[in-house]
C-alpha atoms as a PDB file:
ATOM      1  CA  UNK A   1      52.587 239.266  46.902  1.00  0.00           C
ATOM      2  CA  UNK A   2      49.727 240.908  45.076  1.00  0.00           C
ATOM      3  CA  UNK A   3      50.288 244.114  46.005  1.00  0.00           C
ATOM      4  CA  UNK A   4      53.911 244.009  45.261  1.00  0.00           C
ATOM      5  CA  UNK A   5      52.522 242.557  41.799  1.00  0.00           C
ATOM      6  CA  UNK A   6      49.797 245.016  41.000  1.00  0.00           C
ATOM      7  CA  UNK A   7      52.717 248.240  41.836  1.00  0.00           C
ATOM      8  CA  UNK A   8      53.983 246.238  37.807  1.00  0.00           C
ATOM      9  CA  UNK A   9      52.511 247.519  34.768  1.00  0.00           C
ATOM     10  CA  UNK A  10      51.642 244.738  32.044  1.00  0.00           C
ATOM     11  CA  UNK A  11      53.119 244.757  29.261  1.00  0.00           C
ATOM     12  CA  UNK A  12      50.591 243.681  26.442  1.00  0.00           C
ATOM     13  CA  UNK A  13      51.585 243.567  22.346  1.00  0.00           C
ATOM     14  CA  UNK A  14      48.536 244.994  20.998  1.00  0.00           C
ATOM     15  CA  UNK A  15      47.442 244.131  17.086  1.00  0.00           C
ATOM     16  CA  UNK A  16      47.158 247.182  15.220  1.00  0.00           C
ATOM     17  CA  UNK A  17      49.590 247.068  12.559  1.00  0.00           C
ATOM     18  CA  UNK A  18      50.749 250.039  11.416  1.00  0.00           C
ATOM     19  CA  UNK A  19      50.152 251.152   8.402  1.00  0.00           C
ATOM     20  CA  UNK A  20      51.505 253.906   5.588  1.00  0.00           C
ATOM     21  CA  UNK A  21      49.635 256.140   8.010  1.00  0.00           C
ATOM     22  CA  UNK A  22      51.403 254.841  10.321  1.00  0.00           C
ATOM     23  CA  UNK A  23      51.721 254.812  14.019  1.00  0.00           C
ATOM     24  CA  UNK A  24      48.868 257.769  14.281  1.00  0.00           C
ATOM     25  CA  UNK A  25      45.988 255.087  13.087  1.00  0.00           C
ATOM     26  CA  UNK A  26      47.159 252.133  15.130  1.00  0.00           C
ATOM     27  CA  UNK A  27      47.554 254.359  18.610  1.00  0.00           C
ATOM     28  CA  UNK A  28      43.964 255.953  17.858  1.00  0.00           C
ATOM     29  CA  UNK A  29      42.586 252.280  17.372  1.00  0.00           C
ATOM     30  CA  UNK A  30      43.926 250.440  20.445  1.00  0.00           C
ATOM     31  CA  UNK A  31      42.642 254.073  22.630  1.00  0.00           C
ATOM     32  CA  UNK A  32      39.356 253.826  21.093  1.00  0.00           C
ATOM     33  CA  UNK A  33      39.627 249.716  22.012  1.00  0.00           C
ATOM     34  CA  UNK A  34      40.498 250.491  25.185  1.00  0.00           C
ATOM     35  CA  UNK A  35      37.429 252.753  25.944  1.00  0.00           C
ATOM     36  CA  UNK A  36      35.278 250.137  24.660  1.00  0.00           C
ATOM     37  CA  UNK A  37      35.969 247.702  27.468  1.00  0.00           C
ATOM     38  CA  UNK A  38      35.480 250.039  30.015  1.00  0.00           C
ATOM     39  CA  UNK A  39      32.274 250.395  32.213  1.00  0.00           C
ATOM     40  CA  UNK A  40      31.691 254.216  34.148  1.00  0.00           C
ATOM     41  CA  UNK A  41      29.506 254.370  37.115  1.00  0.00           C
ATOM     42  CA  UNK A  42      26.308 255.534  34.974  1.00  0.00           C
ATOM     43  CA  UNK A  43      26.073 254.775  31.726  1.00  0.00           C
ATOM     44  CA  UNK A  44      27.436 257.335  29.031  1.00  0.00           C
ATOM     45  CA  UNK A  45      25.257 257.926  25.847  1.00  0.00           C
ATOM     46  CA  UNK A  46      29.016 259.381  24.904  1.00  0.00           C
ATOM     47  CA  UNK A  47      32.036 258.879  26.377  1.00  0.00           C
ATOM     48  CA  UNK A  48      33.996 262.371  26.376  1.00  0.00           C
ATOM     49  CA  UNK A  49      37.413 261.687  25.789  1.00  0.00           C
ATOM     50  CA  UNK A  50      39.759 265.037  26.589  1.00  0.00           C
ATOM     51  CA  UNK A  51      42.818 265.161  25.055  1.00  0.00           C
ATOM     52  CA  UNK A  52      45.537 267.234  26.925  1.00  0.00           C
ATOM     53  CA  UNK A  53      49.045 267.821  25.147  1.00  0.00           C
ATOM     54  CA  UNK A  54      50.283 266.962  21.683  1.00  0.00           C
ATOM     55  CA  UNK A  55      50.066 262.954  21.428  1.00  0.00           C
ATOM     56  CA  UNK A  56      51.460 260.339  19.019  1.00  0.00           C
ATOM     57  CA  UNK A  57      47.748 259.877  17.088  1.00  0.00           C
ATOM     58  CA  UNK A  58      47.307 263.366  15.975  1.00  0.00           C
ATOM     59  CA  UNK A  59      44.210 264.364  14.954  1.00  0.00           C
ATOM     60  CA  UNK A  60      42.764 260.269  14.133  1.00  0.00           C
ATOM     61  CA  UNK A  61      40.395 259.150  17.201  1.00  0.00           C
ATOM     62  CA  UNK A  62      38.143 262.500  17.075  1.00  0.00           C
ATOM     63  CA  UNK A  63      34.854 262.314  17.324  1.00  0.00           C
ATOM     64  CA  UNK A  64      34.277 258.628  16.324  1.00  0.00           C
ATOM     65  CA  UNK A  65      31.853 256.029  16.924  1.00  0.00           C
ATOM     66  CA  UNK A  66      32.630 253.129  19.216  1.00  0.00           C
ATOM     67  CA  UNK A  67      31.753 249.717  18.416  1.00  0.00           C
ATOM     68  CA  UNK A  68      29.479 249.477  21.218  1.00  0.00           C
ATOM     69  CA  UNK A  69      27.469 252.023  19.798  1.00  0.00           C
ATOM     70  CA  UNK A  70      28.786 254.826  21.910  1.00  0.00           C
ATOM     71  CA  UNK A  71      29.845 258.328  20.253  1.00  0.00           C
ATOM     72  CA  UNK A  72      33.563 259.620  21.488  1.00  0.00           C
ATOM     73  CA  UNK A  73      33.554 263.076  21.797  1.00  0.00           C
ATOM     74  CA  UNK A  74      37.054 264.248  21.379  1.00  0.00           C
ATOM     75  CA  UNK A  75      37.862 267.806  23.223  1.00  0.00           C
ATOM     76  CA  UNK A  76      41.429 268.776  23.118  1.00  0.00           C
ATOM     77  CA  UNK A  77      42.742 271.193  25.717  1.00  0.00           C
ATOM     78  CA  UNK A  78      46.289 272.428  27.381  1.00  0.00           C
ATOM     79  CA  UNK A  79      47.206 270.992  30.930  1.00  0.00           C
ATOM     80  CA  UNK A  80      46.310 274.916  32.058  1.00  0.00           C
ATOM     81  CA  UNK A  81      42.558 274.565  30.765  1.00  0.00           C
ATOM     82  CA  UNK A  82      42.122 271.154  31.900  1.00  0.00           C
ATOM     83  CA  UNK A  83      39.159 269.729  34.115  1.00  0.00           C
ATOM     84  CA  UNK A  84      38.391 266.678  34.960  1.00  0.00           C
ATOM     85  CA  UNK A  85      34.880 267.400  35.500  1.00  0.00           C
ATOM     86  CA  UNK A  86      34.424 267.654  31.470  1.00  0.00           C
ATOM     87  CA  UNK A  87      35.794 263.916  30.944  1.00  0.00           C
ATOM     88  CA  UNK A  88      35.096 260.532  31.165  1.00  0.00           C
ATOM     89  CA  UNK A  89      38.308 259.564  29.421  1.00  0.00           C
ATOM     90  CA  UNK A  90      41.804 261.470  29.570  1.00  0.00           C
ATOM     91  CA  UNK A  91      44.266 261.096  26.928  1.00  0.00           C
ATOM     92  CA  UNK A  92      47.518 262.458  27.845  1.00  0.00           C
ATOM     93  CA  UNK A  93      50.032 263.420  25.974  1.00  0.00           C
ATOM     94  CA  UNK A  94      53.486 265.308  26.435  1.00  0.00           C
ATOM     95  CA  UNK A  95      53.215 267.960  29.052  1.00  0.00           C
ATOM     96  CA  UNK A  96      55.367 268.858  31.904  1.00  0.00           C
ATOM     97  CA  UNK A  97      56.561 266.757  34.992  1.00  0.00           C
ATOM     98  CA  UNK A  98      54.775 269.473  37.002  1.00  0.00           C
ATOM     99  CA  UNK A  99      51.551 269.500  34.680  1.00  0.00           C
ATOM    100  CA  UNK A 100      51.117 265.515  34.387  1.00  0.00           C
ATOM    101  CA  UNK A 101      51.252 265.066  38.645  1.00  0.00           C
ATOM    102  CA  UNK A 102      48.539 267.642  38.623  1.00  0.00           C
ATOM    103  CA  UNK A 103      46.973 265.914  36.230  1.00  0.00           C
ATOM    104  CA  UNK A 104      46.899 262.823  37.515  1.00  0.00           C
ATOM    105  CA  UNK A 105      46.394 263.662  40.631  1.00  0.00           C
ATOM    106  CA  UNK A 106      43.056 265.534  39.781  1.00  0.00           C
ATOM    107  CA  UNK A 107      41.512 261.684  38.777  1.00  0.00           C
ATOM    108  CA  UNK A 108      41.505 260.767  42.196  1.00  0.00           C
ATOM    109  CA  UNK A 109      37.685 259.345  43.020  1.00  0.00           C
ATOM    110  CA  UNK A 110      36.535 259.796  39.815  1.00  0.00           C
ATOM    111  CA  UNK A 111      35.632 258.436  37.209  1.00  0.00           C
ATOM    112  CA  UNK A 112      37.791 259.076  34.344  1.00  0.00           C
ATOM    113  CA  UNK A 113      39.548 256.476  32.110  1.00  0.00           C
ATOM    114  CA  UNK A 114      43.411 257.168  31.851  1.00  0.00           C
ATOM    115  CA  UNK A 115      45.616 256.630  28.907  1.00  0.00           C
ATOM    116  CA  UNK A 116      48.992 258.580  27.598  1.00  0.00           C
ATOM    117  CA  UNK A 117      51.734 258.066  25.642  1.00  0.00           C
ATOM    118  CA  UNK A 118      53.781 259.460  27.311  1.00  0.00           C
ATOM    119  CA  UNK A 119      54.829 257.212  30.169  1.00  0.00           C
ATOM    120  CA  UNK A 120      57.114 254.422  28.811  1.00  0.00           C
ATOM    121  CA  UNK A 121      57.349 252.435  32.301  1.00  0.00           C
ATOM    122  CA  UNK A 122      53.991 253.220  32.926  1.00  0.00           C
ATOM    123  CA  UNK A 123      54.734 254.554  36.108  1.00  0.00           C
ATOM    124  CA  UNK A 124      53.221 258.179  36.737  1.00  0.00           C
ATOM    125  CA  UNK A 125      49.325 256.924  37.467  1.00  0.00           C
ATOM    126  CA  UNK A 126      47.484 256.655  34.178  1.00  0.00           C
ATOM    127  CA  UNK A 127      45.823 253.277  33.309  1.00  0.00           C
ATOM    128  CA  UNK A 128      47.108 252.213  30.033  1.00  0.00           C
ATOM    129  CA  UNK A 129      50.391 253.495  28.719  1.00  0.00           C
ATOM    130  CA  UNK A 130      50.567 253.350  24.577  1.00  0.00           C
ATOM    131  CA  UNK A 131      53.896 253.234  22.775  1.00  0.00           C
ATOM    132  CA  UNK A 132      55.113 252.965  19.567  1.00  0.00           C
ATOM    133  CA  UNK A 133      57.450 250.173  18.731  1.00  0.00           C
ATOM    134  CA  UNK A 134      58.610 248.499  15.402  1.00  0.00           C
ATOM    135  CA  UNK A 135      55.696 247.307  13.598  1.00  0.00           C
ATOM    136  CA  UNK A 136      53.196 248.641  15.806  1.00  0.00           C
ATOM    137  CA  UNK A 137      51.772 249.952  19.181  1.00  0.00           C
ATOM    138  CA  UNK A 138      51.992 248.298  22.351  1.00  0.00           C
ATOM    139  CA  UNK A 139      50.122 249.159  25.583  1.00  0.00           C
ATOM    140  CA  UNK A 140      51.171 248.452  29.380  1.00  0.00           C
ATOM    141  CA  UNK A 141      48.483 248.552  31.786  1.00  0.00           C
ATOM    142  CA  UNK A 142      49.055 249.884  35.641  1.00  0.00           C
ATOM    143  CA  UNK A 143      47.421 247.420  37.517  1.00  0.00           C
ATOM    144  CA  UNK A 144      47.211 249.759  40.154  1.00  0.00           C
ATOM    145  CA  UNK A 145      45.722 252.543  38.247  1.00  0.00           C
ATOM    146  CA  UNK A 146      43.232 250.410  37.156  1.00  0.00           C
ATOM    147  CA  UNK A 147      42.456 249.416  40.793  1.00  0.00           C
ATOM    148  CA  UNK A 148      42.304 252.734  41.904  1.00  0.00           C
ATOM    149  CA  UNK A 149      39.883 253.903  39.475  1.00  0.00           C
ATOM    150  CA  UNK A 150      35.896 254.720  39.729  1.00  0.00           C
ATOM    151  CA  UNK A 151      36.034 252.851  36.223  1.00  0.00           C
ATOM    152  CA  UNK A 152      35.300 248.954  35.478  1.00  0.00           C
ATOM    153  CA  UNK A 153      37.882 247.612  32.901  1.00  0.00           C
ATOM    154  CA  UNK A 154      36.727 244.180  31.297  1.00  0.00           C
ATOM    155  CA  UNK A 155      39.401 242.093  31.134  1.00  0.00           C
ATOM    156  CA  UNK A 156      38.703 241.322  27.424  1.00  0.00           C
ATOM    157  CA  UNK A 157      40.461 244.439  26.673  1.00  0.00           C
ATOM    158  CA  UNK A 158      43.773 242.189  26.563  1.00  0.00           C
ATOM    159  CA  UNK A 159      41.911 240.949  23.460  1.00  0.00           C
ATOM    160  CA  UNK A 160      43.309 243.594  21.987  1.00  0.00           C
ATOM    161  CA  UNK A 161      47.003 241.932  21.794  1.00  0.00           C
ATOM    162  CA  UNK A 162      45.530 239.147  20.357  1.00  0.00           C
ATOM    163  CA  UNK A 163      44.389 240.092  17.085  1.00  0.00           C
ATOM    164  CA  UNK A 164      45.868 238.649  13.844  1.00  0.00           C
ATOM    165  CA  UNK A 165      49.158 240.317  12.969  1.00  0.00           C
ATOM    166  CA  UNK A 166      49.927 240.940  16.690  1.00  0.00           C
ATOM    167  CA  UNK A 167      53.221 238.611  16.767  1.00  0.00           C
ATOM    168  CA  UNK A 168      51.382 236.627  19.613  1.00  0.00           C
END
């Protein structure tokens, strides 16, 4: 029965309302939230985030500092220039069928943090899918992914659909 289970992404609301900037702030927020809560191997003075394909934030989580202290160094790159050895994170956004397997596939034993939002079902092996929806962003989280990965995710990340404003 858990493995059945943890094949189900989690569907969490997450908090950040969305503003006249709109969905490009909140989805940059909850991303930066989500690296927060995660633990790598070794510890990172900065977490390098790599962000492959155009993605719902835009231009909004580069280079910022974390509220643990850490620096997120944003590099953005096509699927062709991608490499997983220059990232701790991966940010996905829309690329090919073709491109996002390789991708994805590439994470395997290492330890990079996964998000996109481009996944809706949250099916295609990143950890957290973000979405837009009306009055804010949403995440699911692939319990498998998460499993899978060389990267600790506290579970106080679902803290992060249970801010004020968050409908829950």
């Amino acid at each position: 029965m858990t493995i059945v289970a943890s094949l189900w992404p989690i569907s969490t609301q997450t908090s950040a309302p969305v503003a006249s900037d709109g969905i490009a702030i909140a989805t940059a927020d909850i991303a930066s939230g989500i690296v927060t809560y995660a633990r790598w191997p070794s510890d990172l003075r900065a977490v390098r985030l790599c962000i492959v394909g155009p993605t719902t934030m835009g231009g909004r989580i580069d280079n910022r500092r974390l509220i643990n202290g850490q620096m997120l160094a944003t590099s953005r790159m096509t699927a062709a220039q991608w490499s997983a050895d220059q990232c701790d994170a991966l940010y996905l956004g829309r690329t090919t069928a073709v491109e996002r397997t390789t991708i994805i596939r590439s994470l395997t034993n290492r330890p990079i943090l996964s998000m996109t939002d481009s996944d809706p079902q949250c099916v295609h092996g990143s950890m957290f899918c973000l979405r837009s929806v009306t009055g804010g962003v949403t995440f699911d989280l692939n319990i498998d992914a998460v499993s899978r990965s060389r990267v600790r995710v506290d579970p106080r990340v679902l803290a992060l659909a249970r801010r004020p404003g968050s409908g829950r």
